[in-house]
Amino acid sequence: NLGGGFKRLDYELPYQGSLRETHDGVDLTAAAHLKMSDLTQAELTVSHQSTYLDYWNQALLSRQTQELETDLKLNAEALGSFLNRVSVDVGEKHATSDFSIPAANGYDLVWAGVQGYFQQGESLNLTAKLQAQAGNGLDLPLKLFPALNLMWRVFGNSQLNLYWAANRNLDGFQETYGETGHTSPQEGFPSPVEVTGEWGGRFTQKLTESVLLSLSGSRAQIRGYHQWSDINGADPVFLQQYSTLGQVQITRAGANLQWNFMKDWQVAATYQWTQGLDQSGDGKNLTALPVNKGIVSFYRGDEKWETRLEFQLASDRNAYESLPGTLPGYFTVGLDATYH
């Protein structure tokens, strides 16, 4: 399979003398699938992202980045009644740019992981994963990241999921800067984000044949947490920077109710409460993180068409990480349709 895409964001900065800011992104992907047997298969994916930015930070600047990622997955199924599935994943990411030092102008990251799916009867299963990562150019020492996910069907209509995981992620430059306007990417590539430990769970109850209720909660300890914050100072103003907090704790609790009230139709309501704490000792705020968020959606889907109308309401949130001030709550309406 081959794919590609092009996207452009075009902004005018009226508060910076009507300067123009453009973000161009080119995506190329190739994927190959090999079925070695009825139970074993392999998949190779290669993607390349090019990003071109013209932006303002006390002067007109231009930068470009290249991100190449290769990932190979091997899957074996129906191995036995206890160890049911095993998958192996190896990959590499190589990034370059025309940023100048001290900005992070490039890096290499490699990873290898194995995942096993263990099953005990029809009501109990465990997914265990272990991944090794190492790299250079950024703070990417060799580390192991385990994860566990337990699923238990308590009764016929109830299900409990519990998980614990550690992980390290690298935000892509194009997803970070190419899709966000009024930014200044002077730091270069984003630094790694490490989840040193996250635990959580979800309880799902089938109330009737057409109504499903789920309750969830999680808490994560995050090292190198990223967030958007307006650059302070008189010049430039109203430009965002992608800042980093040393240690953050994120706690979430939520509820979801789904009602399939007639054939091909569904209405769903979701509520999420979020608390973010900066544990770095620097007294900074977590920005763009509403405490309360609710979503109501109406969905219709059949073999050819899928349509969703969504209403989203969020409470106010901090505007600056180092200054007082909040952004007001917001309300959005979204409509999307897909034809198969």
PDB file of C-alpha atoms in Angstrom, residues 29-327:
ATOM      1  CA  THR A  29       3.823   6.155   3.548  1.00  0.00           C
ATOM      2  CA  ALA A  30       4.394   2.626   2.264  1.00  0.00           C
ATOM      3  CA  ALA A  31       3.152  -0.585   3.883  1.00  0.00           C
ATOM      4  CA  ALA A  32       3.658  -4.232   2.966  1.00  0.00           C
ATOM      5  CA  HIS A  33       1.826  -7.204   4.468  1.00  0.00           C
ATOM      6  CA  LEU A  34       3.099 -10.776   4.286  1.00  0.00           C
ATOM      7  CA  LYS A  35       0.975 -13.745   5.372  1.00  0.00           C
ATOM      8  CA  MET A  36       3.456 -16.504   6.095  1.00  0.00           C
ATOM      9  CA  SER A  37       0.772 -18.959   7.257  1.00  0.00           C
ATOM     10  CA  ASP A  38      -2.814 -18.932   8.467  1.00  0.00           C
ATOM     11  CA  LEU A  39      -1.569 -18.025  11.946  1.00  0.00           C
ATOM     12  CA  THR A  40       1.594 -15.994  11.260  1.00  0.00           C
ATOM     13  CA  GLN A  41       1.965 -12.682   9.459  1.00  0.00           C
ATOM     14  CA  ALA A  42       4.355  -9.764   9.131  1.00  0.00           C
ATOM     15  CA  GLU A  43       3.814  -6.080   8.383  1.00  0.00           C
ATOM     16  CA  LEU A  44       6.402  -3.489   7.360  1.00  0.00           C
ATOM     17  CA  THR A  45       5.588   0.220   7.435  1.00  0.00           C
ATOM     18  CA  VAL A  46       7.798   3.080   6.246  1.00  0.00           C
ATOM     19  CA  SER A  47       6.764   6.721   6.621  1.00  0.00           C
ATOM     20  CA  HIS A  48       8.477  10.007   5.807  1.00  0.00           C
ATOM     21  CA  GLN A  49       7.352  13.461   6.922  1.00  0.00           C
ATOM     22  CA  SER A  50       8.744  16.736   5.615  1.00  0.00           C
ATOM     23  CA  THR A  51       7.832  20.000   7.355  1.00  0.00           C
ATOM     24  CA  TYR A  52       8.522  23.514   6.094  1.00  0.00           C
ATOM     25  CA  LEU A  53       7.898  26.514   8.375  1.00  0.00           C
ATOM     26  CA  ASP A  54       7.978  30.235   7.728  1.00  0.00           C
ATOM     27  CA  TYR A  55       7.393  31.969  11.067  1.00  0.00           C
ATOM     28  CA  TRP A  56       8.158  35.029  13.177  1.00  0.00           C
ATOM     29  CA  ASN A  57      10.273  35.336  16.316  1.00  0.00           C
ATOM     30  CA  GLN A  58      11.688  38.873  16.457  1.00  0.00           C
ATOM     31  CA  ALA A  59      12.552  38.308  12.769  1.00  0.00           C
ATOM     32  CA  LEU A  60      11.230  36.318   9.810  1.00  0.00           C
ATOM     33  CA  LEU A  61      12.647  32.786   9.960  1.00  0.00           C
ATOM     34  CA  SER A  62      12.424  29.619   7.847  1.00  0.00           C
ATOM     35  CA  ARG A  63      13.115  26.052   8.945  1.00  0.00           C
ATOM     36  CA  GLN A  64      12.593  22.553   7.584  1.00  0.00           C
ATOM     37  CA  THR A  65      12.691  19.068   9.131  1.00  0.00           C
ATOM     38  CA  GLN A  66      12.736  15.494   7.822  1.00  0.00           C
ATOM     39  CA  GLU A  67      11.408  12.526   9.840  1.00  0.00           C
ATOM     40  CA  LEU A  68      11.811   8.940   8.601  1.00  0.00           C
ATOM     41  CA  GLU A  69      10.275   6.021  10.540  1.00  0.00           C
ATOM     42  CA  THR A  70      10.483   2.287   9.819  1.00  0.00           C
ATOM     43  CA  ASP A  71       8.511  -0.312  11.779  1.00  0.00           C
ATOM     44  CA  LEU A  72       8.366  -4.122  11.411  1.00  0.00           C
ATOM     45  CA  LYS A  73       5.741  -6.208  13.244  1.00  0.00           C
ATOM     46  CA  LEU A  74       5.533 -10.010  13.448  1.00  0.00           C
ATOM     47  CA  ASN A  75       2.357 -11.651  14.785  1.00  0.00           C
ATOM     48  CA  ALA A  76       1.646 -15.285  15.681  1.00  0.00           C
ATOM     49  CA  GLU A  77      -1.860 -16.325  16.749  1.00  0.00           C
ATOM     50  CA  ALA A  78      -3.610 -19.378  18.246  1.00  0.00           C
ATOM     51  CA  LEU A  79      -0.390 -20.660  19.812  1.00  0.00           C
ATOM     52  CA  GLY A  80      -2.161 -22.474  22.637  1.00  0.00           C
ATOM     53  CA  SER A  81      -4.983 -22.345  25.148  1.00  0.00           C
ATOM     54  CA  PHE A  82      -2.941 -20.262  27.652  1.00  0.00           C
ATOM     55  CA  LEU A  83      -0.423 -18.251  25.603  1.00  0.00           C
ATOM     56  CA  ASN A  84      -2.758 -17.320  22.791  1.00  0.00           C
ATOM     57  CA  ARG A  85      -0.875 -14.642  20.792  1.00  0.00           C
ATOM     58  CA  VAL A  86       2.643 -13.222  20.549  1.00  0.00           C
ATOM     59  CA  SER A  87       3.843 -10.161  18.629  1.00  0.00           C
ATOM     60  CA  VAL A  88       7.316  -8.739  18.071  1.00  0.00           C
ATOM     61  CA  ASP A  89       7.891  -5.116  17.092  1.00  0.00           C
ATOM     62  CA  VAL A  90      11.193  -3.515  15.976  1.00  0.00           C
ATOM     63  CA  GLY A  91      11.674  -0.065  14.529  1.00  0.00           C
ATOM     64  CA  GLU A  92      13.814   3.005  13.994  1.00  0.00           C
ATOM     65  CA  LYS A  93      13.226   6.734  13.635  1.00  0.00           C
ATOM     66  CA  HIS A  94      15.721   9.138  12.067  1.00  0.00           C
ATOM     67  CA  ALA A  95      15.168  12.913  12.162  1.00  0.00           C
ATOM     68  CA  THR A  96      17.206  15.770  10.651  1.00  0.00           C
ATOM     69  CA  SER A  97      16.715  19.522  10.225  1.00  0.00           C
ATOM     70  CA  ASP A  98      18.420  22.793   9.375  1.00  0.00           C
ATOM     71  CA  PHE A  99      18.215  24.086  12.963  1.00  0.00           C
ATOM     72  CA  SER A 100      21.479  25.284  14.438  1.00  0.00           C
ATOM     73  CA  ILE A 101      22.956  24.197  17.764  1.00  0.00           C
ATOM     74  CA  PRO A 102      22.020  24.658  20.628  1.00  0.00           C
ATOM     75  CA  ALA A 103      18.612  23.725  19.213  1.00  0.00           C
ATOM     76  CA  ALA A 104      17.887  19.984  19.002  1.00  0.00           C
ATOM     77  CA  ASN A 105      18.548  19.580  15.261  1.00  0.00           C
ATOM     78  CA  GLY A 106      18.273  15.793  14.904  1.00  0.00           C
ATOM     79  CA  TYR A 107      18.133  12.413  16.606  1.00  0.00           C
ATOM     80  CA  ASP A 108      18.009   8.638  16.107  1.00  0.00           C
ATOM     81  CA  LEU A 109      15.777   6.280  18.083  1.00  0.00           C
ATOM     82  CA  VAL A 110      15.578   2.470  17.867  1.00  0.00           C
ATOM     83  CA  TRP A 111      13.216   0.131  19.711  1.00  0.00           C
ATOM     84  CA  ALA A 112      12.422  -3.562  20.043  1.00  0.00           C
ATOM     85  CA  GLY A 113       9.533  -5.076  21.939  1.00  0.00           C
ATOM     86  CA  VAL A 114       7.615  -8.276  22.564  1.00  0.00           C
ATOM     87  CA  GLN A 115       3.981  -8.653  23.625  1.00  0.00           C
ATOM     88  CA  GLY A 116       2.140 -11.744  24.835  1.00  0.00           C
ATOM     89  CA  TYR A 117      -1.586 -12.366  25.206  1.00  0.00           C
ATOM     90  CA  PHE A 118      -2.464 -14.895  27.929  1.00  0.00           C
ATOM     91  CA  GLN A 119      -5.960 -16.294  28.286  1.00  0.00           C
ATOM     92  CA  GLN A 120      -7.600 -18.302  31.096  1.00  0.00           C
ATOM     93  CA  GLY A 121     -11.010 -19.440  29.928  1.00  0.00           C
ATOM     94  CA  GLU A 122     -13.450 -16.969  28.429  1.00  0.00           C
ATOM     95  CA  SER A 123     -13.544 -14.534  31.346  1.00  0.00           C
ATOM     96  CA  LEU A 124      -9.903 -13.739  32.147  1.00  0.00           C
ATOM     97  CA  ASN A 125      -6.954 -12.585  30.026  1.00  0.00           C
ATOM     98  CA  LEU A 126      -3.675 -10.736  30.528  1.00  0.00           C
ATOM     99  CA  THR A 127      -1.608  -8.754  28.019  1.00  0.00           C
ATOM    100  CA  ALA A 128       2.067  -8.292  28.951  1.00  0.00           C
ATOM    101  CA  LYS A 129       4.489  -6.106  27.006  1.00  0.00           C
ATOM    102  CA  LEU A 130       8.179  -5.235  27.304  1.00  0.00           C
ATOM    103  CA  GLN A 131       9.913  -2.717  25.045  1.00  0.00           C
ATOM    104  CA  ALA A 132      13.547  -1.586  24.926  1.00  0.00           C
ATOM    105  CA  GLN A 133      14.462   1.871  23.570  1.00  0.00           C
ATOM    106  CA  ALA A 134      17.765   3.626  22.925  1.00  0.00           C
ATOM    107  CA  GLY A 135      18.966   6.544  20.833  1.00  0.00           C
ATOM    108  CA  ASN A 136      21.168   9.596  20.437  1.00  0.00           C
ATOM    109  CA  GLY A 137      20.854  13.284  19.621  1.00  0.00           C
ATOM    110  CA  LEU A 138      18.344  13.708  22.465  1.00  0.00           C
ATOM    111  CA  ASP A 139      18.229  12.345  26.015  1.00  0.00           C
ATOM    112  CA  LEU A 140      17.525   8.734  24.945  1.00  0.00           C
ATOM    113  CA  PRO A 141      19.506   6.305  27.123  1.00  0.00           C
ATOM    114  CA  LEU A 142      18.824   2.574  26.907  1.00  0.00           C
ATOM    115  CA  LYS A 143      15.757   1.754  29.007  1.00  0.00           C
ATOM    116  CA  LEU A 144      13.155  -1.009  29.382  1.00  0.00           C
ATOM    117  CA  PHE A 145       9.447  -0.156  29.523  1.00  0.00           C
ATOM    118  CA  PRO A 146       6.997  -2.815  30.793  1.00  0.00           C
ATOM    119  CA  ALA A 147       3.191  -2.792  30.596  1.00  0.00           C
ATOM    120  CA  LEU A 148       0.428  -5.043  31.939  1.00  0.00           C
ATOM    121  CA  ASN A 149      -3.290  -5.075  31.097  1.00  0.00           C
ATOM    122  CA  LEU A 150      -5.760  -7.394  32.866  1.00  0.00           C
ATOM    123  CA  MET A 151      -9.312  -8.022  31.625  1.00  0.00           C
ATOM    124  CA  TRP A 152     -11.852  -9.851  33.811  1.00  0.00           C
ATOM    125  CA  ARG A 153     -15.469 -10.501  32.891  1.00  0.00           C
ATOM    126  CA  VAL A 154     -16.883 -10.446  36.392  1.00  0.00           C
ATOM    127  CA  PHE A 155     -20.372 -11.494  35.391  1.00  0.00           C
ATOM    128  CA  GLY A 156     -22.067 -11.948  32.075  1.00  0.00           C
ATOM    129  CA  ASN A 157     -22.839  -8.237  31.738  1.00  0.00           C
ATOM    130  CA  SER A 158     -19.825  -6.717  33.558  1.00  0.00           C
ATOM    131  CA  GLN A 159     -16.176  -6.279  32.608  1.00  0.00           C
ATOM    132  CA  LEU A 160     -13.212  -4.928  34.574  1.00  0.00           C
ATOM    133  CA  ASN A 161      -9.986  -3.700  32.958  1.00  0.00           C
ATOM    134  CA  LEU A 162      -6.909  -2.839  35.049  1.00  0.00           C
ATOM    135  CA  TYR A 163      -3.543  -1.693  33.685  1.00  0.00           C
ATOM    136  CA  TRP A 164      -0.101  -0.422  34.655  1.00  0.00           C
ATOM    137  CA  ALA A 165       2.413   0.860  32.117  1.00  0.00           C
ATOM    138  CA  ALA A 166       5.645   2.769  31.616  1.00  0.00           C
ATOM    139  CA  ASN A 167       6.617   4.316  28.306  1.00  0.00           C
ATOM    140  CA  ARG A 168       8.726   6.925  26.518  1.00  0.00           C
ATOM    141  CA  ASN A 169       7.394   8.927  23.562  1.00  0.00           C
ATOM    142  CA  LEU A 170       8.815  11.390  21.075  1.00  0.00           C
ATOM    143  CA  ASP A 171       6.324  13.902  19.709  1.00  0.00           C
ATOM    144  CA  GLY A 172       6.690  14.299  15.954  1.00  0.00           C
ATOM    145  CA  PHE A 173       7.791  17.727  14.776  1.00  0.00           C
ATOM    146  CA  GLN A 174       5.093  17.930  12.111  1.00  0.00           C
ATOM    147  CA  GLU A 175       2.288  16.971  14.504  1.00  0.00           C
ATOM    148  CA  THR A 176       3.627  19.407  17.102  1.00  0.00           C
ATOM    149  CA  TYR A 177       4.496  22.516  15.099  1.00  0.00           C
ATOM    150  CA  GLY A 178       3.145  21.922  11.616  1.00  0.00           C
ATOM    151  CA  GLU A 179      -0.473  21.704  12.803  1.00  0.00           C
ATOM    152  CA  THR A 180      -0.389  24.557  15.345  1.00  0.00           C
ATOM    153  CA  GLY A 181      -0.313  28.217  14.415  1.00  0.00           C
ATOM    154  CA  HIS A 182       1.394  31.211  16.032  1.00  0.00           C
ATOM    155  CA  THR A 183       4.316  29.144  17.310  1.00  0.00           C
ATOM    156  CA  SER A 184       8.058  29.572  17.690  1.00  0.00           C
ATOM    157  CA  PRO A 185       9.997  26.276  17.280  1.00  0.00           C
ATOM    158  CA  GLN A 186      13.342  27.715  18.372  1.00  0.00           C
ATOM    159  CA  GLU A 187      14.116  24.694  20.557  1.00  0.00           C
ATOM    160  CA  GLY A 188      14.114  22.340  17.570  1.00  0.00           C
ATOM    161  CA  PHE A 189      12.782  18.806  17.966  1.00  0.00           C
ATOM    162  CA  PRO A 190      10.704  18.173  21.115  1.00  0.00           C
ATOM    163  CA  SER A 191      12.509  16.342  23.912  1.00  0.00           C
ATOM    164  CA  PRO A 192      11.353  12.858  25.035  1.00  0.00           C
ATOM    165  CA  VAL A 193       8.339  12.453  27.306  1.00  0.00           C
ATOM    166  CA  GLU A 194       8.695   9.573  29.771  1.00  0.00           C
ATOM    167  CA  VAL A 195       5.753   8.062  31.619  1.00  0.00           C
ATOM    168  CA  THR A 196       7.538   6.564  34.609  1.00  0.00           C
ATOM    169  CA  GLY A 197       4.365   4.873  35.790  1.00  0.00           C
ATOM    170  CA  GLU A 198       0.669   4.996  34.932  1.00  0.00           C
ATOM    171  CA  TRP A 199      -2.075   2.923  36.482  1.00  0.00           C
ATOM    172  CA  GLY A 200      -5.746   2.937  35.684  1.00  0.00           C
ATOM    173  CA  GLY A 201      -8.892   0.954  35.208  1.00  0.00           C
ATOM    174  CA  ARG A 202     -12.273   0.822  33.563  1.00  0.00           C
ATOM    175  CA  PHE A 203     -15.495  -0.850  34.714  1.00  0.00           C
ATOM    176  CA  THR A 204     -18.084  -1.533  32.018  1.00  0.00           C
ATOM    177  CA  GLN A 205     -21.655  -2.586  32.770  1.00  0.00           C
ATOM    178  CA  LYS A 206     -24.288  -3.602  30.230  1.00  0.00           C
ATOM    179  CA  LEU A 207     -27.460  -2.153  31.742  1.00  0.00           C
ATOM    180  CA  THR A 208     -29.797  -3.391  29.017  1.00  0.00           C
ATOM    181  CA  GLU A 209     -29.401  -4.846  25.549  1.00  0.00           C
ATOM    182  CA  SER A 210     -29.053  -1.307  24.169  1.00  0.00           C
ATOM    183  CA  VAL A 211     -27.491   0.697  27.048  1.00  0.00           C
ATOM    184  CA  LEU A 212     -23.814   0.470  28.104  1.00  0.00           C
ATOM    185  CA  LEU A 213     -22.235   2.314  31.050  1.00  0.00           C
ATOM    186  CA  SER A 214     -18.493   2.609  31.747  1.00  0.00           C
ATOM    187  CA  LEU A 215     -16.534   4.284  34.559  1.00  0.00           C
ATOM    188  CA  SER A 216     -12.790   4.929  34.333  1.00  0.00           C
ATOM    189  CA  GLY A 217      -9.899   6.431  36.257  1.00  0.00           C
ATOM    190  CA  SER A 218      -6.131   6.789  35.886  1.00  0.00           C
ATOM    191  CA  ARG A 219      -3.066   8.462  37.385  1.00  0.00           C
ATOM    192  CA  ALA A 220       0.238   9.023  35.571  1.00  0.00           C
ATOM    193  CA  GLN A 221       3.667  10.262  36.634  1.00  0.00           C
ATOM    194  CA  ILE A 222       5.251  12.036  33.661  1.00  0.00           C
ATOM    195  CA  ARG A 223       8.830  13.260  33.269  1.00  0.00           C
ATOM    196  CA  GLY A 224       9.468  15.940  30.644  1.00  0.00           C
ATOM    197  CA  TYR A 225       5.795  16.906  30.193  1.00  0.00           C
ATOM    198  CA  HIS A 226       5.154  19.229  27.217  1.00  0.00           C
ATOM    199  CA  GLN A 227       2.573  21.986  26.956  1.00  0.00           C
ATOM    200  CA  TRP A 228       1.786  25.113  24.955  1.00  0.00           C
ATOM    201  CA  SER A 229       2.240  28.472  26.675  1.00  0.00           C
ATOM    202  CA  ASP A 230       2.329  32.019  25.358  1.00  0.00           C
ATOM    203  CA  ILE A 231       5.807  33.497  25.184  1.00  0.00           C
ATOM    204  CA  ASN A 232       6.156  36.134  27.888  1.00  0.00           C
ATOM    205  CA  GLY A 233       7.552  39.584  27.186  1.00  0.00           C
ATOM    206  CA  ALA A 234       6.719  42.484  24.950  1.00  0.00           C
ATOM    207  CA  ASP A 235       8.389  41.162  21.804  1.00  0.00           C
ATOM    208  CA  PRO A 236       7.234  38.824  20.444  1.00  0.00           C
ATOM    209  CA  VAL A 237       3.701  38.654  21.837  1.00  0.00           C
ATOM    210  CA  PHE A 238       0.850  36.217  21.202  1.00  0.00           C
ATOM    211  CA  LEU A 239       3.263  33.501  20.034  1.00  0.00           C
ATOM    212  CA  GLN A 240       3.229  30.087  21.682  1.00  0.00           C
ATOM    213  CA  GLN A 241       6.202  28.049  22.779  1.00  0.00           C
ATOM    214  CA  TYR A 242       6.291  24.295  23.419  1.00  0.00           C
ATOM    215  CA  SER A 243       7.677  24.317  26.940  1.00  0.00           C
ATOM    216  CA  THR A 244       8.750  21.416  29.162  1.00  0.00           C
ATOM    217  CA  LEU A 245       7.952  20.711  32.813  1.00  0.00           C
ATOM    218  CA  GLY A 246      10.317  18.417  34.710  1.00  0.00           C
ATOM    219  CA  GLN A 247       7.780  16.274  36.629  1.00  0.00           C
ATOM    220  CA  VAL A 248       3.992  16.240  36.368  1.00  0.00           C
ATOM    221  CA  GLN A 249       1.167  14.130  37.781  1.00  0.00           C
ATOM    222  CA  ILE A 250      -2.031  13.778  35.733  1.00  0.00           C
ATOM    223  CA  THR A 251      -5.169  12.280  37.337  1.00  0.00           C
ATOM    224  CA  ARG A 252      -8.321  11.572  35.334  1.00  0.00           C
ATOM    225  CA  ALA A 253     -11.779  10.194  36.130  1.00  0.00           C
ATOM    226  CA  GLY A 254     -14.603   9.780  33.685  1.00  0.00           C
ATOM    227  CA  ALA A 255     -17.910   8.206  32.765  1.00  0.00           C
ATOM    228  CA  ASN A 256     -19.477   7.217  29.455  1.00  0.00           C
ATOM    229  CA  LEU A 257     -23.050   6.205  28.613  1.00  0.00           C
ATOM    230  CA  GLN A 258     -24.015   4.726  25.222  1.00  0.00           C
ATOM    231  CA  TRP A 259     -27.546   4.055  24.027  1.00  0.00           C
ATOM    232  CA  ASN A 260     -28.243   2.215  20.766  1.00  0.00           C
ATOM    233  CA  PHE A 261     -31.810   3.452  20.621  1.00  0.00           C
ATOM    234  CA  MET A 262     -32.609   1.999  17.160  1.00  0.00           C
ATOM    235  CA  LYS A 263     -30.936   0.120  14.324  1.00  0.00           C
ATOM    236  CA  ASP A 264     -27.806   1.925  13.067  1.00  0.00           C
ATOM    237  CA  TRP A 265     -28.296   4.785  15.561  1.00  0.00           C
ATOM    238  CA  GLN A 266     -26.417   5.602  18.755  1.00  0.00           C
ATOM    239  CA  VAL A 267     -26.301   8.495  21.216  1.00  0.00           C
ATOM    240  CA  ALA A 268     -23.401   8.789  23.690  1.00  0.00           C
ATOM    241  CA  ALA A 269     -22.506  11.121  26.555  1.00  0.00           C
ATOM    242  CA  THR A 270     -19.009  11.388  28.075  1.00  0.00           C
ATOM    243  CA  TYR A 271     -17.718  13.330  31.068  1.00  0.00           C
ATOM    244  CA  GLN A 272     -14.053  13.674  32.085  1.00  0.00           C
ATOM    245  CA  TRP A 273     -12.517  15.300  35.155  1.00  0.00           C
ATOM    246  CA  THR A 274      -8.792  16.115  34.967  1.00  0.00           C
ATOM    247  CA  GLN A 275      -6.304  17.328  37.556  1.00  0.00           C
ATOM    248  CA  GLY A 276      -2.745  18.270  36.641  1.00  0.00           C
ATOM    249  CA  LEU A 277      -0.053  18.943  39.250  1.00  0.00           C
ATOM    250  CA  ASP A 278       3.408  20.336  38.569  1.00  0.00           C
ATOM    251  CA  GLN A 279       5.750  18.424  40.919  1.00  0.00           C
ATOM    252  CA  SER A 280       8.947  20.053  39.644  1.00  0.00           C
ATOM    253  CA  GLY A 281       9.045  22.605  42.448  1.00  0.00           C
ATOM    254  CA  ASP A 282       9.130  25.582  40.067  1.00  0.00           C
ATOM    255  CA  GLY A 283       5.594  26.799  40.780  1.00  0.00           C
ATOM    256  CA  LYS A 284       4.441  26.657  37.155  1.00  0.00           C
ATOM    257  CA  ASN A 285       0.883  26.089  35.920  1.00  0.00           C
ATOM    258  CA  LEU A 286      -0.354  23.398  33.584  1.00  0.00           C
ATOM    259  CA  THR A 287      -1.921  25.137  30.588  1.00  0.00           C
ATOM    260  CA  ALA A 288      -4.772  24.242  28.217  1.00  0.00           C
ATOM    261  CA  LEU A 289      -5.977  21.514  30.601  1.00  0.00           C
ATOM    262  CA  PRO A 290      -9.692  22.004  31.443  1.00  0.00           C
ATOM    263  CA  VAL A 291     -10.804  20.423  34.710  1.00  0.00           C
ATOM    264  CA  ASN A 292     -14.248  19.535  33.357  1.00  0.00           C
ATOM    265  CA  LYS A 293     -15.054  18.356  29.856  1.00  0.00           C
ATOM    266  CA  GLY A 294     -18.253  16.897  28.442  1.00  0.00           C
ATOM    267  CA  ILE A 295     -19.146  15.455  25.035  1.00  0.00           C
ATOM    268  CA  VAL A 296     -22.525  14.460  23.594  1.00  0.00           C
ATOM    269  CA  SER A 297     -22.546  12.752  20.205  1.00  0.00           C
ATOM    270  CA  PHE A 298     -25.137  11.337  17.801  1.00  0.00           C
ATOM    271  CA  TYR A 299     -23.957   8.590  15.459  1.00  0.00           C
ATOM    272  CA  ARG A 300     -25.484   6.746  12.530  1.00  0.00           C
ATOM    273  CA  GLY A 301     -23.640   4.033  10.630  1.00  0.00           C
ATOM    274  CA  ASP A 302     -24.428   1.369   8.065  1.00  0.00           C
ATOM    275  CA  GLU A 303     -22.469  -0.530   5.425  1.00  0.00           C
ATOM    276  CA  LYS A 304     -21.958   2.568   3.260  1.00  0.00           C
ATOM    277  CA  TRP A 305     -22.267   5.697   5.408  1.00  0.00           C
ATOM    278  CA  GLU A 306     -21.016   6.779   8.831  1.00  0.00           C
ATOM    279  CA  THR A 307     -22.127  10.142  10.228  1.00  0.00           C
ATOM    280  CA  ARG A 308     -21.397  11.744  13.616  1.00  0.00           C
ATOM    281  CA  LEU A 309     -22.647  15.010  15.126  1.00  0.00           C
ATOM    282  CA  GLU A 310     -20.697  16.001  18.255  1.00  0.00           C
ATOM    283  CA  PHE A 311     -21.125  18.742  20.857  1.00  0.00           C
ATOM    284  CA  GLN A 312     -18.221  19.460  23.225  1.00  0.00           C
ATOM    285  CA  LEU A 313     -18.137  21.729  26.271  1.00  0.00           C
ATOM    286  CA  ALA A 314     -14.986  22.445  28.323  1.00  0.00           C
ATOM    287  CA  SER A 315     -14.357  24.596  31.383  1.00  0.00           C
ATOM    288  CA  ASP A 316     -11.759  27.370  31.653  1.00  0.00           C
ATOM    289  CA  ARG A 317      -8.024  26.569  31.845  1.00  0.00           C
ATOM    290  CA  ASN A 318      -4.715  28.296  32.567  1.00  0.00           C
ATOM    291  CA  ALA A 319      -3.375  30.501  29.781  1.00  0.00           C
ATOM    292  CA  TYR A 320       0.211  30.927  31.026  1.00  0.00           C
ATOM    293  CA  GLU A 321       2.571  28.599  32.832  1.00  0.00           C
ATOM    294  CA  SER A 322       4.362  31.403  34.730  1.00  0.00           C
ATOM    295  CA  LEU A 323       1.741  34.169  34.932  1.00  0.00           C
ATOM    296  CA  PRO A 324      -1.807  34.402  36.310  1.00  0.00           C
ATOM    297  CA  GLY A 325      -4.688  34.352  33.851  1.00  0.00           C
ATOM    298  CA  THR A 326      -7.189  31.909  32.441  1.00  0.00           C
ATOM    299  CA  LEU A 327      -8.802  31.224  29.099  1.00  0.00           C
TER     300      LEU A 327
END
